[in-house]
mmCIF file of C-alpha atoms in Angstrom:
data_model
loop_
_atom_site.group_PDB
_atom_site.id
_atom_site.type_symbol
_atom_site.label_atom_id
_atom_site.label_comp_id
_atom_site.label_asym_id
_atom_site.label_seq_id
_atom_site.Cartn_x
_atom_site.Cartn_y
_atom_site.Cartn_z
ATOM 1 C CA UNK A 4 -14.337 11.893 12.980
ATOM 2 C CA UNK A 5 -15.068 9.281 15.278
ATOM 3 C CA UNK A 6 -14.378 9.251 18.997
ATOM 4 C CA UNK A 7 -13.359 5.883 19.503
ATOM 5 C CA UNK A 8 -11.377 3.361 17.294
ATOM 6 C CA UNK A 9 -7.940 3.187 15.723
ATOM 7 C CA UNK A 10 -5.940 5.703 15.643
ATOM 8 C CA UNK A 11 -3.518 6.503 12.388
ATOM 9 C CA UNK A 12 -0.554 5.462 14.145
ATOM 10 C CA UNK A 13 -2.375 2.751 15.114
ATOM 11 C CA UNK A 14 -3.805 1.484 11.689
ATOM 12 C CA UNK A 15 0.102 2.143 10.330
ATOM 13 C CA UNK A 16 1.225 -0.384 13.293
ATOM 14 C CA UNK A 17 -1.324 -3.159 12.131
ATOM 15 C CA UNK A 18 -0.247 -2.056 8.257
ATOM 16 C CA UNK A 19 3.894 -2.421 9.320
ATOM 17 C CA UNK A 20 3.254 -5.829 11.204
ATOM 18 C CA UNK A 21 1.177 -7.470 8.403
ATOM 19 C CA UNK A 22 3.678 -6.500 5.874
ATOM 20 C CA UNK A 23 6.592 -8.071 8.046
ATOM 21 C CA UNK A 24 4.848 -11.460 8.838
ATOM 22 C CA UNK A 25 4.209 -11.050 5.079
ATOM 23 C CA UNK A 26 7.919 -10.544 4.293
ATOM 24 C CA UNK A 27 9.010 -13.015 6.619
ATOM 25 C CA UNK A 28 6.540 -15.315 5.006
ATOM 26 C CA UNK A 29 8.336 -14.814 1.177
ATOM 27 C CA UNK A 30 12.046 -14.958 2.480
ATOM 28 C CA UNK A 31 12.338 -17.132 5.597
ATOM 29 C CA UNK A 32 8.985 -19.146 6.649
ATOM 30 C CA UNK A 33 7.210 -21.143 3.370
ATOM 31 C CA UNK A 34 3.596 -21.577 3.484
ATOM 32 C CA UNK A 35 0.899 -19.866 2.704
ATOM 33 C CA UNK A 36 -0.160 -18.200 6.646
ATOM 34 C CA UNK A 37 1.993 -15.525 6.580
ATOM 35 C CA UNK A 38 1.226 -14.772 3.172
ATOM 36 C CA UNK A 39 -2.564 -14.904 3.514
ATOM 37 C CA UNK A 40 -2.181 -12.562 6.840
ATOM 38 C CA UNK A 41 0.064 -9.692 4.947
ATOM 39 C CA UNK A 42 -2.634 -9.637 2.260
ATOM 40 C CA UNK A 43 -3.940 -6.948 4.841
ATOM 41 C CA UNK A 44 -0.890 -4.799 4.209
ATOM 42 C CA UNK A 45 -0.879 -2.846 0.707
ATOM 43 C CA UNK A 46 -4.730 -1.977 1.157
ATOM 44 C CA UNK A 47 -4.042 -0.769 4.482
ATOM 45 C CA UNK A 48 -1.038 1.530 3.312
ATOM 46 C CA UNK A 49 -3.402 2.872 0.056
ATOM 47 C CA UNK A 50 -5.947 4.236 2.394
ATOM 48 C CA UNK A 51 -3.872 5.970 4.618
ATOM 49 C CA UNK A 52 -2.165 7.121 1.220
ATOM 50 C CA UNK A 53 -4.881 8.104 0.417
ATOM 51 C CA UNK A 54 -6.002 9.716 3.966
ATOM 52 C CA UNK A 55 -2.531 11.593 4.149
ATOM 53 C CA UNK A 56 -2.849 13.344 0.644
ATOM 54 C CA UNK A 57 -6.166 14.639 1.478
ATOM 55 C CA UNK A 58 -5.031 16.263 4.686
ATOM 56 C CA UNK A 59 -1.229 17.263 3.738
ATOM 57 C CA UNK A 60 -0.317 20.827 3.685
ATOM 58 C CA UNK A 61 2.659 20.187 1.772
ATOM 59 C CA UNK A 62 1.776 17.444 -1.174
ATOM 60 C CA UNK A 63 6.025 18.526 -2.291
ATOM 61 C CA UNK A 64 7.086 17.412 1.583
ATOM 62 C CA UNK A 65 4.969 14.028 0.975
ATOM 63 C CA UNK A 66 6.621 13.582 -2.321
ATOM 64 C CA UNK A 67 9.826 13.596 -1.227
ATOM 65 C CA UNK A 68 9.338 11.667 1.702
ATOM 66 C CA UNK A 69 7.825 8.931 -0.425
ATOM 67 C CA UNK A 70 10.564 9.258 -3.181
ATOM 68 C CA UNK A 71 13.550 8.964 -0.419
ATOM 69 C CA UNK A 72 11.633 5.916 0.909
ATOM 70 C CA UNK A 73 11.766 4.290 -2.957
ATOM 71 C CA UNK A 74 15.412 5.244 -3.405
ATOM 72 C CA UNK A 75 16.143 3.352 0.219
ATOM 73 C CA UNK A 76 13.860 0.302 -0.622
ATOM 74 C CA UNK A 77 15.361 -0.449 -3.908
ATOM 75 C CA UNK A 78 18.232 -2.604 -2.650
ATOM 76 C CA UNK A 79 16.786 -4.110 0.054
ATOM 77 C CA UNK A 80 13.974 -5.375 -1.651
ATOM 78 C CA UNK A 81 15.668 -6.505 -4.220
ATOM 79 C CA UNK A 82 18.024 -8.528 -2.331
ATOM 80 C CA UNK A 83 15.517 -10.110 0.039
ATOM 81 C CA UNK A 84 13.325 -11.116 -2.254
ATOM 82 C CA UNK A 85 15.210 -11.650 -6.163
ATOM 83 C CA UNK A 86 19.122 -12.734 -3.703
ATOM 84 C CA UNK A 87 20.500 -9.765 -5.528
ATOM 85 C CA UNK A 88 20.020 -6.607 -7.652
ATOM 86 C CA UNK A 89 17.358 -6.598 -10.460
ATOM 87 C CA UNK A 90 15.596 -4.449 -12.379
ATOM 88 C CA UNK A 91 12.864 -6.335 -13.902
ATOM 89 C CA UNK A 92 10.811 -5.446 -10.708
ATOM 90 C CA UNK A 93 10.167 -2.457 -8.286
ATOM 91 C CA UNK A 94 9.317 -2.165 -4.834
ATOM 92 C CA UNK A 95 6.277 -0.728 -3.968
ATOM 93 C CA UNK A 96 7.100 2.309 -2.629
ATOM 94 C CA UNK A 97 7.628 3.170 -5.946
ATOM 95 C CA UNK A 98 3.591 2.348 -6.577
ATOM 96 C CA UNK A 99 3.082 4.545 -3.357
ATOM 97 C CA UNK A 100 5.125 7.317 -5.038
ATOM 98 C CA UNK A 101 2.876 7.338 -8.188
ATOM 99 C CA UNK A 102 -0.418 6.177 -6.711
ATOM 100 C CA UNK A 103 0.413 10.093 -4.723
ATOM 101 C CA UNK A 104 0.946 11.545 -7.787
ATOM 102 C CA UNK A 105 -2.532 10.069 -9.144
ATOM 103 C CA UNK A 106 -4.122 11.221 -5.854
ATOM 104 C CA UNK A 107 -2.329 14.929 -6.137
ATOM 105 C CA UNK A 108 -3.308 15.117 -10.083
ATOM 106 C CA UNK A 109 -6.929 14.017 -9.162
ATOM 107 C CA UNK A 110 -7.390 16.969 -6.346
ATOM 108 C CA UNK A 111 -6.608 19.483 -9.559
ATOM 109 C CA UNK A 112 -9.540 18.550 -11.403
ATOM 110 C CA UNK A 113 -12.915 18.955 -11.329
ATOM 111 C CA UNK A 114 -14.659 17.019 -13.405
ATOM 112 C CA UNK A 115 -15.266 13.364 -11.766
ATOM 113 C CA UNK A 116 -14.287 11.465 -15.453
ATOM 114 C CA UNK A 117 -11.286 13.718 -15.696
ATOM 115 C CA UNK A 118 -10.419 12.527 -12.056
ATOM 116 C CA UNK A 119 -11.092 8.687 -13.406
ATOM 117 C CA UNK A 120 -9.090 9.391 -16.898
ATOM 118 C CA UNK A 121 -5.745 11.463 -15.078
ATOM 119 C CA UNK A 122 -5.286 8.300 -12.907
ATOM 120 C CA UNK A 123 -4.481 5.846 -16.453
ATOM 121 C CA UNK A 124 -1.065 7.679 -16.819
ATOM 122 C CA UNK A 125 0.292 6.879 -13.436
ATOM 123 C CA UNK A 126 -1.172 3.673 -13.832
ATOM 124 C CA UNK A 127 0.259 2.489 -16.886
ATOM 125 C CA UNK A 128 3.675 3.984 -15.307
ATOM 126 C CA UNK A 129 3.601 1.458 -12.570
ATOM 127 C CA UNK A 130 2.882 -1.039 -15.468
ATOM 128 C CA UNK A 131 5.746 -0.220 -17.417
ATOM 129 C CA UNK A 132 8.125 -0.043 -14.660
ATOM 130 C CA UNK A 133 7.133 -3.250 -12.734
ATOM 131 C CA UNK A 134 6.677 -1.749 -9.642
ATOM 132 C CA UNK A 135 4.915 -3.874 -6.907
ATOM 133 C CA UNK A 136 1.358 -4.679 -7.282
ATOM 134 C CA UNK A 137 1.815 -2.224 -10.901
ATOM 135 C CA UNK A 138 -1.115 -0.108 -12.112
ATOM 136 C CA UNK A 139 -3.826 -1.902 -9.884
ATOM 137 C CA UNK A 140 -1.818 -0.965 -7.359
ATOM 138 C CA UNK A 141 -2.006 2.893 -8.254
ATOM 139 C CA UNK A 142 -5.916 1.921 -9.084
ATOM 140 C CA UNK A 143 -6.239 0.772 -5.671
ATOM 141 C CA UNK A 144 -4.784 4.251 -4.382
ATOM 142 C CA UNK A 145 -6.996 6.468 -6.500
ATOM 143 C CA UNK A 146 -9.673 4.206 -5.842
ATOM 144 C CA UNK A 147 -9.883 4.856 -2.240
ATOM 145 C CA UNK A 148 -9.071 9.120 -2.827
ATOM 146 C CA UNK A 149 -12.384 9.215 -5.362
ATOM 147 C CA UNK A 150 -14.347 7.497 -2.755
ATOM 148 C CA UNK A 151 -13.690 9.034 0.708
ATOM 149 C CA UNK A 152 -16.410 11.025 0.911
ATOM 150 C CA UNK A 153 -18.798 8.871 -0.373
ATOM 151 C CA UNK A 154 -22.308 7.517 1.436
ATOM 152 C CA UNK A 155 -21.622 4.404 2.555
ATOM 153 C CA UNK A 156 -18.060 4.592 1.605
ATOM 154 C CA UNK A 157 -16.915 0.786 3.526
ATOM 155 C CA UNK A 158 -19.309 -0.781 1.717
ATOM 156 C CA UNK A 159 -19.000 0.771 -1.468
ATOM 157 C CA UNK A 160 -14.469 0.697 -0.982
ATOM 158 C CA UNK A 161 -15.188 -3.383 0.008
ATOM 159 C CA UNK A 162 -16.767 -3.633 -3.640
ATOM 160 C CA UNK A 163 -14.854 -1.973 -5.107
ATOM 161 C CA UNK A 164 -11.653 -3.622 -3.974
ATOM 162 C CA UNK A 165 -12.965 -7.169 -4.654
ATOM 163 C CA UNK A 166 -13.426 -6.189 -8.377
ATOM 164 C CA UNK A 167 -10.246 -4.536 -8.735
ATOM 165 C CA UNK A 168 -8.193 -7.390 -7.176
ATOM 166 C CA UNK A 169 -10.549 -9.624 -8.949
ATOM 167 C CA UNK A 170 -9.995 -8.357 -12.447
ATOM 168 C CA UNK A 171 -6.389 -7.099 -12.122
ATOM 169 C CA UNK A 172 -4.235 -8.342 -9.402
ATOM 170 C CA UNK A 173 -6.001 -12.071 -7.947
ATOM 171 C CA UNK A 174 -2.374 -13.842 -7.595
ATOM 172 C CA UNK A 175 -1.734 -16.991 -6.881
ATOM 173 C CA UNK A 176 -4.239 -19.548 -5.921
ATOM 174 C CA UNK A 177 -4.356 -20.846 -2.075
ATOM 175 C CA UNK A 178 -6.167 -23.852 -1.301
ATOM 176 C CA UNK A 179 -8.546 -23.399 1.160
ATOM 177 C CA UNK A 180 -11.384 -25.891 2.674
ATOM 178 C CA UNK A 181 -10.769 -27.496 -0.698
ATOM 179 C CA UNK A 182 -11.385 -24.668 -2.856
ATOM 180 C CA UNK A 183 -8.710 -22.462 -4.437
ATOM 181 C CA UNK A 184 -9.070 -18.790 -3.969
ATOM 182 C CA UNK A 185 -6.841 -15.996 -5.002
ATOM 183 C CA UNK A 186 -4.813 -15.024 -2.200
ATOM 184 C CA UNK A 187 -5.027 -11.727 -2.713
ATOM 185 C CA UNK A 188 -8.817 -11.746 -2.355
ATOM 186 C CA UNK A 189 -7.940 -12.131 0.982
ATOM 187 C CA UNK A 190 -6.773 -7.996 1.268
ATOM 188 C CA UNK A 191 -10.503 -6.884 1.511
ATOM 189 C CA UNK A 192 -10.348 -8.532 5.210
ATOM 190 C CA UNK A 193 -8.417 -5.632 5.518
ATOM 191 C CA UNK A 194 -11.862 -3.081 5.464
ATOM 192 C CA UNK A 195 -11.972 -4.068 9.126
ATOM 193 C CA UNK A 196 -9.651 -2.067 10.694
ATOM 194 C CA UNK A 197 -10.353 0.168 7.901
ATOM 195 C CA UNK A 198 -13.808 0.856 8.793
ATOM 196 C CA UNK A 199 -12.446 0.901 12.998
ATOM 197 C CA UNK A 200 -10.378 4.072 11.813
ATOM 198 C CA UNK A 201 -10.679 7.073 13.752
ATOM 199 C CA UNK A 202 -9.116 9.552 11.650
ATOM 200 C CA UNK A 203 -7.295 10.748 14.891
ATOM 201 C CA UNK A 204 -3.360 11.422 15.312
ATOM 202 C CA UNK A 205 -1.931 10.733 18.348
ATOM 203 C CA UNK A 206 1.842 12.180 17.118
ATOM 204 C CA UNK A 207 2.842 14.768 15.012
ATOM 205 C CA UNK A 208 6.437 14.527 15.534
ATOM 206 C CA UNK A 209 8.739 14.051 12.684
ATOM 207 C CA UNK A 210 10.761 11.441 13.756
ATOM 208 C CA UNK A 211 7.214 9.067 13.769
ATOM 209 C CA UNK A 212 6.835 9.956 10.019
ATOM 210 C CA UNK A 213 10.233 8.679 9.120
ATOM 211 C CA UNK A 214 10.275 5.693 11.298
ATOM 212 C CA UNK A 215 7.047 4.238 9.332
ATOM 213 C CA UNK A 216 8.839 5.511 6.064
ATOM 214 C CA UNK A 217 12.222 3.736 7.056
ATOM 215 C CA UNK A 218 10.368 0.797 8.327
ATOM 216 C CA UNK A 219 10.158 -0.945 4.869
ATOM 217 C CA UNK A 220 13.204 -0.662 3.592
ATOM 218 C CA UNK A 221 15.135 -1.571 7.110
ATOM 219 C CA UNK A 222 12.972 -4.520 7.925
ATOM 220 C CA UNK A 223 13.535 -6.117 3.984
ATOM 221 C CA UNK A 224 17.789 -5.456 4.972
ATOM 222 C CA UNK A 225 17.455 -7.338 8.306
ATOM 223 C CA UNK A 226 15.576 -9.960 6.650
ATOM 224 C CA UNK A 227 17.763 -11.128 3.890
ATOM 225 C CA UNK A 228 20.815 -10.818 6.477
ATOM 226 C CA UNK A 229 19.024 -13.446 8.425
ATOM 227 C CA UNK A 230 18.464 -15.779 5.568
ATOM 228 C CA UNK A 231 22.332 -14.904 4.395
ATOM 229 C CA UNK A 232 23.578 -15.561 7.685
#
């Protein structure tokens, strides 16, 4: 591990702050800043996702934290971002939830194309449900568990990301400098403080855990009361 850079709390920090300016971005400030600057989010999240179910002791404890954040999220997101209950779309703790369950069905095999192959079901999942991001997102996750221990593994996780957002999730086109580029293009600026990562903890209590867990589905509530209000 390295001795100096971000720690995991403090990646998770940069992660919950790009995802509110995001948020804040979609439900109370239009333009495209915001939005371009919580690109950084979801990539962020995958490889600590993808961090945390290399190192957990307890892949059932993860689970369930990651299912009780879905079950929490579900309102809030809908209501900040749809105005009201819906289920044509899922939050993406829900693509968290199964991108772990790609991750913990990987570790079990052996074989590197069985590892590729056992990631399509959880993918295709995501698809079929509508959760955020969908099966790219879960590709994303898996993406960054098959290549952890690789030589070179920035460089190699910065390609890799720009073909999978590419091919499968660009989204909408933002002009910039007259050009339009696909604004989610703009997540692989998020291999920077990726590559700064330490590896190191500086907390181990519980109540940390939860408060990043909570911190999605809390900040989406507060958000649509300010727009109701």
């Amino acid at each position: 591990m390295k001795e100096k850079g971000l720690s995991q709390e403090g990646l998770k920090l940069l992660a919950c702050l790009t995802m509110l300016l995001d948020h804040i971005g979609a439900t109370l400030v239009p333009g495209w800043t915001l939005r371009i600057i919580g690109r950084l989010a979801f990539p962020i999240f995958c490889f600590l996702l993808a961090e945390g179910a290399h190192y957990t002791k307890n892949p059932a404890k993860y689970a369930f934290r990651l299912a009780i954040g879905a079950i929490l999220s579900e309102i809030p997101f809908d209501f900040a971002l749809f105005g009201g209950w819906t289920w044509y779309y899922q939050s993406v703790m829900l693509t968290m939830l199964l991108g772990f369950g790609a991750l913990f069905a990987m570790g079990n095999c052996q074989n590197g194309l069985w590892k590729c192959l056992i990631v399509l079901p959880f993918a295709l999942t995501a698809e079929w449900l509508q959760t955020d991001y969908g099966g790219a997102g879960v590709l994303l996750i898996a993406m960054f568990g098959l290549t952890r221990k690789m030589p070179h593994r920035n460089l190699v996780q910065t390609i890799a990301m720009g073909v999978l957002i590419w091919f499968l999730m660009p989204g909408a086109p933002v002009p910039v400098l007259g050009r339009e580029i696909p604004i989610e293009l703009f997540g692989i600026l998020a291999m920077v403080p990726i590559a700064l990562y330490s590896g190191k903890k500086r907390t181990h209590k519980k109540a940390a855990q939860w408060a990043f867990y909570l911190f999605y589905p809390v900040q989406l509530g507060v958000l649509y009361l300010i727009r109701v209000l």
